[in-house]
């Protein structure tokens, strides 16, 4: 993957995370935040295995999926 594509994934991740803070419906917040976290995990992998980015976002993905499936 080119660094330019990785940057776009990083920007998309930031966009989704910011968007999730603007929503009111908790289910939508979790879904949009999950998308952002997935993008950040992909970004962290392709930019050079940035563990400080990958680990917390992977954990947040698990938490979001858990809460989405709980209901």
mmCIF file of C-alpha atoms in Angstrom:
data_model
loop_
_atom_site.group_PDB
_atom_site.id
_atom_site.type_symbol
_atom_site.label_atom_id
_atom_site.label_comp_id
_atom_site.label_asym_id
_atom_site.label_seq_id
_atom_site.Cartn_x
_atom_site.Cartn_y
_atom_site.Cartn_z
ATOM 1 C CA UNK A 1 0.000 0.000 0.000
ATOM 2 C CA UNK A 2 1.283 3.418 -0.862
ATOM 3 C CA UNK A 3 1.848 5.986 1.880
ATOM 4 C CA UNK A 4 -0.746 8.205 0.196
ATOM 5 C CA UNK A 5 -3.491 5.563 0.533
ATOM 6 C CA UNK A 6 -2.474 4.940 4.148
ATOM 7 C CA UNK A 7 -2.823 8.678 4.806
ATOM 8 C CA UNK A 8 -6.328 8.673 3.331
ATOM 9 C CA UNK A 9 -7.265 5.780 5.607
ATOM 10 C CA UNK A 10 -5.926 7.779 8.559
ATOM 11 C CA UNK A 11 -7.967 10.825 7.543
ATOM 12 C CA UNK A 12 -11.080 8.661 7.130
ATOM 13 C CA UNK A 13 -10.485 7.203 10.599
ATOM 14 C CA UNK A 14 -10.242 10.683 12.108
ATOM 15 C CA UNK A 15 -13.393 11.750 10.269
ATOM 16 C CA UNK A 16 -15.385 8.763 11.593
ATOM 17 C CA UNK A 17 -14.189 9.293 15.165
ATOM 18 C CA UNK A 18 -15.106 12.992 15.086
ATOM 19 C CA UNK A 19 -18.454 12.193 13.459
ATOM 20 C CA UNK A 20 -19.241 9.673 16.187
ATOM 21 C CA UNK A 21 -19.013 12.453 18.793
ATOM 22 C CA UNK A 22 -21.627 14.456 16.902
ATOM 23 C CA UNK A 23 -24.304 11.742 16.867
ATOM 24 C CA UNK A 24 -26.967 11.278 19.520
ATOM 25 C CA UNK A 25 -28.231 7.731 18.893
ATOM 26 C CA UNK A 26 -25.921 5.446 20.882
ATOM 27 C CA UNK A 27 -26.132 2.601 18.358
ATOM 28 C CA UNK A 28 -25.068 4.950 15.541
ATOM 29 C CA UNK A 29 -22.293 6.350 17.737
ATOM 30 C CA UNK A 30 -20.947 2.848 18.298
ATOM 31 C CA UNK A 31 -21.192 1.884 14.617
ATOM 32 C CA UNK A 32 -19.462 5.012 13.341
ATOM 33 C CA UNK A 33 -16.829 4.814 16.074
ATOM 34 C CA UNK A 34 -16.258 1.163 15.169
ATOM 35 C CA UNK A 35 -15.614 2.187 11.560
ATOM 36 C CA UNK A 36 -13.122 4.783 12.733
ATOM 37 C CA UNK A 37 -11.341 2.310 14.993
ATOM 38 C CA UNK A 38 -11.123 -0.266 12.196
ATOM 39 C CA UNK A 39 -9.641 2.380 9.907
ATOM 40 C CA UNK A 40 -7.107 3.321 12.592
ATOM 41 C CA UNK A 41 -6.083 -0.328 13.024
ATOM 42 C CA UNK A 42 -5.583 -0.646 9.257
ATOM 43 C CA UNK A 43 -3.716 2.659 9.206
ATOM 44 C CA UNK A 44 -1.463 1.571 12.073
ATOM 45 C CA UNK A 45 -0.640 -1.693 10.310
ATOM 46 C CA UNK A 46 0.138 -0.168 6.935
ATOM 47 C CA UNK A 47 2.095 2.811 8.241
ATOM 48 C CA UNK A 48 4.600 0.510 9.926
ATOM 49 C CA UNK A 49 3.025 -1.502 12.739
ATOM 50 C CA UNK A 50 2.376 1.466 15.032
ATOM 51 C CA UNK A 51 1.421 -0.471 18.143
ATOM 52 C CA UNK A 52 0.318 2.602 20.144
ATOM 53 C CA UNK A 53 -2.305 3.164 17.419
ATOM 54 C CA UNK A 54 -3.203 -0.481 16.765
ATOM 55 C CA UNK A 55 -3.643 -1.775 20.326
ATOM 56 C CA UNK A 56 -6.076 0.782 21.787
ATOM 57 C CA UNK A 57 -8.164 0.894 18.620
ATOM 58 C CA UNK A 58 -8.338 -2.900 18.396
ATOM 59 C CA UNK A 59 -9.499 -2.982 22.031
ATOM 60 C CA UNK A 60 -12.102 -0.305 21.262
ATOM 61 C CA UNK A 61 -13.311 -2.382 18.286
ATOM 62 C CA UNK A 62 -13.893 -5.335 20.591
ATOM 63 C CA UNK A 63 -15.729 -3.154 23.106
ATOM 64 C CA UNK A 64 -17.935 -1.596 20.415
ATOM 65 C CA UNK A 65 -18.809 -4.985 18.903
ATOM 66 C CA UNK A 66 -19.575 -6.377 22.359
ATOM 67 C CA UNK A 67 -22.012 -3.542 23.115
ATOM 68 C CA UNK A 68 -23.584 -3.675 19.649
ATOM 69 C CA UNK A 69 -24.247 -7.418 19.945
ATOM 70 C CA UNK A 70 -25.398 -7.178 23.580
ATOM 71 C CA UNK A 71 -28.690 -5.513 22.680
#
